[in-house]
Amino acid sequence: MSVPEFDSRELVIVREDPGMWGLPPTPVYSYPCSMKEAMKAAYRKEPYWQMFGVDQKMMTPAVIPDNAARAFVFEAQKFEPVTDGTVPDMFGIEWEFVPAVGGSMVRPGKPFAEDAGALLQKLVWPDPAAWDWEGSAKANNETYLKSENYNTITFLTGWFERLISMLDFEGALMALYDEDQKDAVNEFFVRLSDLYIDILGRCIEAYPEVDGFSIHDDWGSQKETFFSPELCAEMIVPHMRRVTDFLHGKGKSCDFHSCGQNLRQVPNMIAAGWDSWFPQTIVDTQKVYELYGDKILVGVDPKISRENKTDEELRAEAKSFVDRFMQPGKPCFFHYTMDCCTRSFRDALYEYSRRKAASAARQ
């Protein structure tokens, strides 16, 4: 689709979608195309307007056991998490809900295996073919998953996180560094990637309207990464790349969800084939954009406050954001700070970015 000229009637709000996790509702303008088409253009780095991170529709179907184990199910059928007791993931590892953080974790201190070699001997691999994909598809297609939305499946527990769930954090980190365990870790990651490709392939078959995947693997603390970029490139990146290559081959986008101070790891994210990353606010997201925004779509925190600002000043801030962070071939996602998103700010952000995109398409 070519980028149409901006029409002032687009500023008419047709509805408001409810926000998640305490975020304000998202106004839906009279867009010239569907959100699905607009998001696909953004992932091609040819955005039709400035996109928000919340413009994607997230799904975490209960058919994948990890989602129930992590108390993180979002789909058509209402889900009530188990908050008293434990729930097994796809490998039978028990996860416990922690009210203070609003999520689940494996209680540390009694790891499933002592090291990577023992892990390979003890592990019973799941059989995704036995899961009720047909029932999940029937419940979610054309209900939760609508054709006009850009639908993404969030896939919890990647490679290092999976190792942590089975060896505890210290054991998982040691396994990556220990020369005597590296072969076993690589064998585990090869089979794990095979399993993930199987599961994600079944998702693609079950849910035709799914456009992309967001895969979780936390790599850092608030201050620094858990492991060196060199070790990550050696032990994790090749296995991730197999999965992203598979998804790209199916025409799906690949978002990387990785918490922590991971600025030094961005080259590894790019090498692993990830299309986008939404860093936590402990990361200088604007610096990530400046350094790597031409190679990976970044969720940028605008760091704009509306305190003591007039509508005119907020409109100027919106235009400044677009000029700085929606450069040709180097777009971003507007993310995190929503305090500034008054009606005046949003209108200016949308109109100015729409006009800019239409002008760039004419050149």
CSV table of C-alpha atoms in Angstrom, one decimal:
chain,number,residue,atom,x,y,z
A,1,MET,CA,0.0,0.0,0.0
A,2,SER,CA,1.3,3.5,-0.9
A,3,VAL,CA,1.1,6.1,1.9
A,4,PRO,CA,-1.9,8.3,1.3
A,5,GLU,CA,-1.9,12.0,1.9
A,6,PHE,CA,-3.1,13.1,5.4
A,7,ASP,CA,-6.8,14.0,5.7
A,8,SER,CA,-7.8,16.0,8.7
A,9,ARG,CA,-10.8,13.7,9.1
A,10,GLU,CA,-8.4,11.0,10.3
A,11,LEU,CA,-8.2,12.9,13.7
A,12,VAL,CA,-11.7,11.8,14.5
A,13,ILE,CA,-11.4,9.2,17.3
A,14,VAL,CA,-13.7,6.2,16.6
A,15,ARG,CA,-13.2,4.4,19.9
A,16,GLU,CA,-10.8,3.9,22.8
A,17,ASP,CA,-9.2,0.6,23.5
A,18,PRO,CA,-8.6,-0.2,27.2
A,19,GLY,CA,-5.1,0.0,28.5
A,20,MET,CA,-3.2,-2.9,30.1
A,21,TRP,CA,-1.3,-2.8,33.4
A,22,GLY,CA,-2.6,0.5,34.5
A,23,LEU,CA,-1.9,2.3,31.2
A,24,PRO,CA,-4.5,4.8,30.0
A,25,PRO,CA,-6.9,3.9,27.2
A,26,THR,CA,-5.6,4.1,23.7
A,27,PRO,CA,-7.5,6.4,21.3
A,28,VAL,CA,-8.1,4.9,17.9
A,29,TYR,CA,-8.1,7.4,15.1
A,30,SER,CA,-9.8,7.1,11.7
A,31,TYR,CA,-6.8,5.6,10.2
A,32,PRO,CA,-6.4,5.3,6.5
A,33,CYS,CA,-5.5,1.6,6.9
A,34,SER,CA,-5.8,-1.2,9.4
A,35,MET,CA,-3.4,-1.4,12.4
A,36,LYS,CA,-2.1,-4.6,11.0
A,37,GLU,CA,-1.0,-2.9,7.7
A,38,ALA,CA,0.5,0.0,9.6
A,39,MET,CA,2.5,-2.2,11.9
A,40,LYS,CA,3.8,-4.2,9.0
A,41,ALA,CA,5.0,-1.0,7.4
A,42,ALA,CA,6.8,0.0,10.7
A,43,TYR,CA,8.6,-3.4,10.7
A,44,ARG,CA,9.6,-2.7,7.1
A,45,LYS,CA,11.0,0.6,8.5
A,46,GLU,CA,8.6,2.5,6.3
A,47,PRO,CA,6.1,3.7,8.9
A,48,TYR,CA,2.8,5.4,7.9
A,49,TRP,CA,2.8,7.3,11.2
A,50,GLN,CA,4.6,7.2,14.6
A,51,MET,CA,3.7,3.8,16.2
A,52,PHE,CA,3.2,3.1,19.9
A,53,GLY,CA,4.4,-0.1,21.5
A,54,VAL,CA,0.9,-0.7,22.7
A,55,ASP,CA,-0.4,-0.8,19.1
A,56,GLN,CA,0.2,-4.5,19.0
A,57,LYS,CA,-2.3,-7.0,20.3
A,58,MET,CA,-0.7,-9.5,22.7
A,59,MET,CA,-1.8,-13.1,23.1
A,60,THR,CA,-0.4,-15.8,25.5
A,61,PRO,CA,-2.6,-18.8,24.9
A,62,ALA,CA,-3.3,-21.3,27.8
A,63,VAL,CA,-2.6,-24.2,25.4
A,64,ILE,CA,1.1,-23.6,26.0
A,65,PRO,CA,1.6,-24.8,29.6
A,66,ASP,CA,4.3,-22.2,30.5
A,67,ASN,CA,1.7,-19.4,30.3
A,68,ALA,CA,-0.5,-20.9,33.0
A,69,ALA,CA,2.6,-21.8,35.0
A,70,ARG,CA,3.8,-18.2,34.8
A,71,ALA,CA,0.2,-16.9,35.6
A,72,PHE,CA,0.4,-15.0,32.3
A,73,VAL,CA,-2.5,-16.0,30.1
A,74,PHE,CA,-4.2,-13.5,27.8
A,75,GLU,CA,-6.7,-15.0,25.3
A,76,ALA,CA,-10.5,-15.2,24.7
A,77,GLN,CA,-11.2,-17.5,27.6
A,78,LYS,CA,-11.0,-15.9,31.1
A,79,PHE,CA,-8.1,-17.2,33.1
A,80,GLU,CA,-7.8,-17.3,36.8
A,81,PRO,CA,-4.1,-17.8,37.9
A,82,VAL,CA,-3.3,-20.2,40.7
A,83,THR,CA,-2.1,-17.9,43.5
A,84,ASP,CA,-1.8,-20.6,46.3
A,85,GLY,CA,0.5,-23.5,45.3
A,86,THR,CA,2.5,-24.3,42.2
A,87,VAL,CA,1.8,-25.0,38.5
A,88,PRO,CA,4.1,-27.1,36.2
A,89,ASP,CA,5.5,-25.7,33.0
A,90,MET,CA,5.9,-27.8,29.8
A,91,PHE,CA,8.9,-29.6,31.4
A,92,GLY,CA,7.1,-30.3,34.7
A,93,ILE,CA,9.1,-27.6,36.5
A,94,GLU,CA,7.0,-26.1,39.2
A,95,TRP,CA,6.4,-22.3,39.3
A,96,GLU,CA,5.0,-20.4,42.3
A,97,PHE,CA,3.0,-17.2,42.1
A,98,VAL,CA,4.7,-14.3,44.0
A,99,PRO,CA,2.1,-11.7,44.8
A,100,ALA,CA,4.7,-9.0,45.5
A,101,VAL,CA,5.8,-9.0,41.9
A,102,GLY,CA,2.5,-10.1,40.3
A,103,GLY,CA,4.1,-13.1,38.6
A,104,SER,CA,5.6,-16.6,39.0
A,105,MET,CA,9.0,-18.0,39.6
A,106,VAL,CA,10.7,-21.3,40.4
A,107,ARG,CA,11.5,-21.3,44.1
A,108,PRO,CA,15.4,-21.4,44.3
A,109,GLY,CA,17.4,-23.7,46.4
A,110,LYS,CA,16.4,-27.1,45.1
A,111,PRO,CA,17.3,-27.1,41.3
A,112,PHE,CA,16.0,-29.8,39.1
A,113,ALA,CA,19.5,-30.8,38.1
A,114,GLU,CA,23.0,-30.2,39.5
A,115,ASP,CA,24.6,-29.3,36.2
A,116,ALA,CA,24.0,-29.4,32.4
A,117,GLY,CA,25.1,-32.9,32.0
A,118,ALA,CA,22.7,-34.2,34.6
A,119,LEU,CA,20.0,-32.1,33.1
A,120,LEU,CA,20.2,-33.9,29.8
A,121,GLN,CA,20.0,-37.2,31.5
A,122,LYS,CA,17.0,-36.4,33.7
A,123,LEU,CA,14.9,-34.3,31.4
A,124,VAL,CA,11.7,-35.5,29.8
A,125,TRP,CA,10.9,-33.5,26.7
A,126,PRO,CA,7.3,-32.3,26.2
A,127,ASP,CA,5.1,-33.3,23.2
A,128,PRO,CA,3.4,-30.2,21.8
A,129,ALA,CA,1.4,-32.5,19.5
A,130,ALA,CA,-0.6,-33.6,22.5
A,131,TRP,CA,-1.7,-30.1,23.4
A,132,ASP,CA,-5.2,-29.0,22.4
A,133,TRP,CA,-4.4,-26.7,19.5
A,134,GLU,CA,-7.7,-27.3,17.8
A,135,GLY,CA,-9.7,-26.2,20.9
A,136,SER,CA,-7.5,-23.1,21.4
A,137,ALA,CA,-7.9,-22.1,17.7
A,138,LYS,CA,-11.6,-22.5,17.9
A,139,ALA,CA,-11.8,-20.3,21.0
A,140,ASN,CA,-9.5,-17.5,19.8
A,141,ASN,CA,-9.7,-17.2,16.0
A,142,GLU,CA,-12.0,-14.3,14.9
A,143,THR,CA,-12.7,-13.5,18.6
A,144,TYR,CA,-9.6,-12.6,20.4
A,145,LEU,CA,-7.5,-12.6,17.2
A,146,LYS,CA,-9.1,-10.1,14.9
A,147,SER,CA,-7.9,-9.6,11.3
A,148,GLU,CA,-7.5,-5.8,11.6
A,149,ASN,CA,-5.1,-6.0,14.5
A,150,TYR,CA,-1.4,-6.7,14.5
A,151,ASN,CA,-1.4,-9.8,16.7
A,152,THR,CA,1.7,-11.1,18.5
A,153,ILE,CA,2.2,-14.1,20.6
A,154,THR,CA,4.4,-13.6,23.7
A,155,PHE,CA,6.5,-16.7,24.3
A,156,LEU,CA,7.8,-16.9,27.8
A,157,THR,CA,11.0,-18.6,29.0
A,158,GLY,CA,13.7,-18.5,26.3
A,159,TRP,CA,17.2,-20.1,26.5
A,160,PHE,CA,19.0,-18.7,29.5
A,161,GLU,CA,15.7,-18.3,31.4
A,162,ARG,CA,15.0,-22.0,30.7
A,163,LEU,CA,18.4,-23.0,32.0
A,164,ILE,CA,17.8,-20.9,35.2
A,165,SER,CA,14.4,-22.6,35.8
A,166,MET,CA,16.2,-26.0,35.9
A,167,LEU,CA,19.7,-25.2,37.4
A,168,ASP,CA,18.9,-22.1,39.5
A,169,PHE,CA,20.6,-18.8,38.5
A,170,GLU,CA,24.1,-19.6,39.8
A,171,GLY,CA,24.1,-23.0,38.2
A,172,ALA,CA,22.8,-21.7,34.9
A,173,LEU,CA,25.5,-19.0,34.8
A,174,MET,CA,28.2,-21.4,35.7
A,175,ALA,CA,27.1,-23.8,33.0
A,176,LEU,CA,27.6,-21.2,30.3
A,177,TYR,CA,31.1,-20.4,31.5
A,178,ASP,CA,32.3,-23.9,32.5
A,179,GLU,CA,34.3,-25.5,29.7
A,180,ASP,CA,33.3,-28.9,31.0
A,181,GLN,CA,29.6,-28.1,30.7
A,182,LYS,CA,29.5,-26.1,27.4
A,183,ASP,CA,28.9,-29.1,25.2
A,184,ALA,CA,26.0,-30.2,27.3
A,185,VAL,CA,24.5,-26.7,27.3
A,186,ASN,CA,24.8,-26.5,23.5
A,187,GLU,CA,23.2,-29.8,23.1
A,188,PHE,CA,20.4,-28.7,25.4
A,189,PHE,CA,19.9,-25.4,23.5
A,190,VAL,CA,19.9,-27.3,20.1
A,191,ARG,CA,17.0,-29.5,21.3
A,192,LEU,CA,15.3,-26.5,23.0
A,193,SER,CA,15.4,-24.6,19.7
A,194,ASP,CA,14.0,-27.6,17.9
A,195,LEU,CA,11.2,-27.7,20.5
A,196,TYR,CA,10.5,-23.9,20.2
A,197,ILE,CA,10.4,-24.2,16.4
A,198,ASP,CA,7.8,-27.0,16.7
A,199,ILE,CA,5.7,-25.0,19.1
A,200,LEU,CA,5.9,-21.7,17.2
A,201,GLY,CA,5.1,-23.6,14.0
A,202,ARG,CA,2.0,-25.0,15.6
A,203,CYS,CA,1.0,-21.5,16.7
A,204,ILE,CA,1.3,-20.3,13.1
A,205,GLU,CA,-0.9,-23.1,11.9
A,206,ALA,CA,-3.5,-22.7,14.6
A,207,TYR,CA,-3.8,-18.9,14.5
A,208,PRO,CA,-3.7,-17.6,10.9
A,209,GLU,CA,-4.0,-14.0,12.1
A,210,VAL,CA,-0.9,-14.0,14.2
A,211,ASP,CA,1.7,-11.6,12.7
A,212,GLY,CA,4.7,-11.9,15.0
A,213,PHE,CA,6.2,-13.3,18.2
A,214,SER,CA,7.8,-11.7,21.3
A,215,ILE,CA,10.2,-14.1,22.9
A,216,HIS,CA,11.5,-13.6,26.5
A,217,ASP,CA,15.0,-14.1,27.7
A,218,ASP,CA,16.3,-11.8,30.4
A,219,TRP,CA,20.0,-11.1,30.1
A,220,GLY,CA,20.8,-8.5,32.8
A,221,SER,CA,20.3,-6.9,36.2
A,222,GLN,CA,19.6,-3.2,36.9
A,223,LYS,CA,23.3,-2.4,36.6
A,224,GLU,CA,24.9,-4.8,34.0
A,225,THR,CA,24.5,-7.8,31.8
A,226,PHE,CA,24.6,-11.3,33.4
A,227,PHE,CA,27.4,-12.4,31.0
A,228,SER,CA,29.8,-10.9,28.6
A,229,PRO,CA,28.8,-10.1,25.0
A,230,GLU,CA,31.5,-12.6,23.8
A,231,LEU,CA,30.0,-15.5,25.8
A,232,CYS,CA,26.5,-14.6,24.7
A,233,ALA,CA,27.6,-14.6,21.0
A,234,GLU,CA,29.2,-18.0,21.6
A,235,MET,CA,26.6,-19.8,23.6
A,236,ILE,CA,23.2,-18.2,22.9
A,237,VAL,CA,23.0,-16.2,19.7
A,238,PRO,CA,23.4,-19.2,17.3
A,239,HIS,CA,20.5,-21.0,18.8
A,240,MET,CA,18.3,-17.9,18.8
A,241,ARG,CA,19.1,-17.3,15.2
A,242,ARG,CA,17.7,-20.7,14.2
A,243,VAL,CA,14.3,-19.6,15.7
A,244,THR,CA,14.2,-16.1,14.2
A,245,ASP,CA,15.3,-17.5,10.8
A,246,PHE,CA,12.4,-19.9,11.0
A,247,LEU,CA,9.9,-17.2,12.0
A,248,HIS,CA,11.1,-14.8,9.3
A,249,GLY,CA,10.8,-17.6,6.8
A,250,LYS,CA,7.1,-17.8,7.8
A,251,GLY,CA,6.8,-14.0,7.3
A,252,LYS,CA,6.5,-13.2,11.1
A,253,SER,CA,8.2,-10.5,13.0
A,254,CYS,CA,10.5,-11.3,15.9
A,255,ASP,CA,10.5,-9.1,19.0
A,256,PHE,CA,13.0,-9.7,21.8
A,257,HIS,CA,11.8,-9.1,25.4
A,258,SER,CA,14.9,-8.9,27.6
A,259,CYS,CA,15.0,-7.1,30.9
A,260,GLY,CA,18.1,-5.7,32.4
A,261,GLN,CA,20.9,-3.2,31.6
A,262,ASN,CA,21.6,-4.8,28.2
A,263,LEU,CA,23.0,-1.9,26.1
A,264,ARG,CA,26.2,-3.9,25.5
A,265,GLN,CA,24.2,-6.8,24.2
A,266,VAL,CA,22.4,-5.0,21.5
A,267,PRO,CA,24.8,-6.2,18.8
A,268,ASN,CA,24.1,-9.7,19.8
A,269,MET,CA,20.3,-9.1,19.6
A,270,ILE,CA,20.9,-7.9,16.0
A,271,ALA,CA,23.1,-10.9,15.2
A,272,ALA,CA,20.4,-13.2,16.6
A,273,GLY,CA,17.9,-11.8,14.1
A,274,TRP,CA,15.6,-9.8,16.4
A,275,ASP,CA,13.5,-7.1,14.7
A,276,SER,CA,12.7,-5.1,17.8
A,277,TRP,CA,13.6,-4.6,21.5
A,278,PHE,CA,11.7,-2.7,24.2
A,279,PRO,CA,14.3,-2.0,26.8
A,280,GLN,CA,13.4,-1.3,30.4
A,281,THR,CA,13.6,2.4,31.4
A,282,ILE,CA,16.9,1.6,33.4
A,283,VAL,CA,18.4,1.5,29.9
A,284,ASP,CA,19.1,4.8,28.0
A,285,THR,CA,16.6,4.0,25.3
A,286,GLN,CA,17.4,7.1,23.3
A,287,LYS,CA,21.1,6.1,23.2
A,288,VAL,CA,20.1,2.7,22.0
A,289,TYR,CA,18.1,4.3,19.2
A,290,GLU,CA,21.0,6.6,18.3
A,291,LEU,CA,23.5,3.7,18.2
A,292,TYR,CA,21.5,0.9,16.7
A,293,GLY,CA,18.1,2.3,15.5
A,294,ASP,CA,18.9,1.7,11.9
A,295,LYS,CA,19.4,-2.1,12.6
A,296,ILE,CA,16.7,-2.8,15.2
A,297,LEU,CA,13.4,-1.2,16.1
A,298,VAL,CA,13.7,0.3,19.6
A,299,GLY,CA,11.0,1.1,22.1
A,300,VAL,CA,12.0,4.7,23.0
A,301,ASP,CA,11.1,6.4,26.2
A,302,PRO,CA,10.3,10.0,25.2
A,303,LYS,CA,11.1,11.4,28.7
A,304,ILE,CA,8.5,14.1,28.2
A,305,SER,CA,6.5,15.5,31.1
A,306,ARG,CA,3.3,17.5,30.7
A,307,GLU,CA,3.8,19.3,34.0
A,308,ASN,CA,3.4,23.0,33.6
A,309,LYS,CA,3.3,22.8,29.8
A,310,THR,CA,0.7,24.4,27.6
A,311,ASP,CA,-1.1,22.6,24.8
A,312,GLU,CA,1.1,24.4,22.3
A,313,GLU,CA,4.3,23.4,24.1
A,314,LEU,CA,3.1,19.8,24.2
A,315,ARG,CA,2.4,19.9,20.4
A,316,ALA,CA,5.9,21.2,19.9
A,317,GLU,CA,7.3,18.3,22.0
A,318,ALA,CA,5.4,15.9,19.8
A,319,LYS,CA,6.8,17.3,16.6
A,320,SER,CA,10.3,17.3,18.1
A,321,PHE,CA,10.0,13.6,19.0
A,322,VAL,CA,9.0,12.7,15.5
A,323,ASP,CA,11.9,14.7,14.0
A,324,ARG,CA,14.4,13.1,16.2
A,325,PHE,CA,13.1,9.5,16.3
A,326,MET,CA,11.2,8.9,13.1
A,327,GLN,CA,14.1,9.3,10.7
A,328,PRO,CA,14.1,7.8,7.2
A,329,GLY,CA,14.9,4.1,7.5
A,330,LYS,CA,15.2,4.5,11.3
A,331,PRO,CA,11.8,4.6,13.0
A,332,CYS,CA,11.1,3.6,16.5
A,333,PHE,CA,8.2,2.7,18.8
A,334,PHE,CA,6.9,5.4,21.2
A,335,HIS,CA,7.0,3.6,24.6
A,336,TYR,CA,6.8,3.8,28.4
A,337,THR,CA,6.1,7.5,29.2
A,338,MET,CA,2.4,8.1,28.7
A,339,ASP,CA,1.9,11.1,31.0
A,340,CYS,CA,2.5,13.5,28.2
A,341,CYS,CA,-0.1,11.9,25.9
A,342,THR,CA,-2.8,14.4,26.2
A,343,ARG,CA,-5.3,14.8,23.3
A,344,SER,CA,-3.3,17.8,22.0
A,345,PHE,CA,0.0,15.8,22.1
A,346,ARG,CA,-1.4,12.7,20.5
A,347,ASP,CA,-3.1,14.7,17.7
A,348,ALA,CA,0.1,16.5,16.9
A,349,LEU,CA,2.2,13.4,17.1
A,350,TYR,CA,-0.2,11.6,14.7
A,351,GLU,CA,-0.8,14.4,12.2
A,352,TYR,CA,2.9,15.5,12.0
A,353,SER,CA,4.2,11.9,11.6
A,354,ARG,CA,1.5,11.1,9.0
A,355,ARG,CA,2.4,14.2,7.0
A,356,LYS,CA,6.1,13.4,7.3
A,357,ALA,CA,5.5,9.8,6.2
A,358,ALA,CA,3.4,10.9,3.2
A,359,SER,CA,6.0,13.4,2.2
A,360,ALA,CA,8.8,10.9,2.4
A,361,ALA,CA,6.8,8.4,0.2
A,362,ARG,CA,6.5,11.1,-2.5
A,363,GLN,CA,10.2,11.5,-2.8
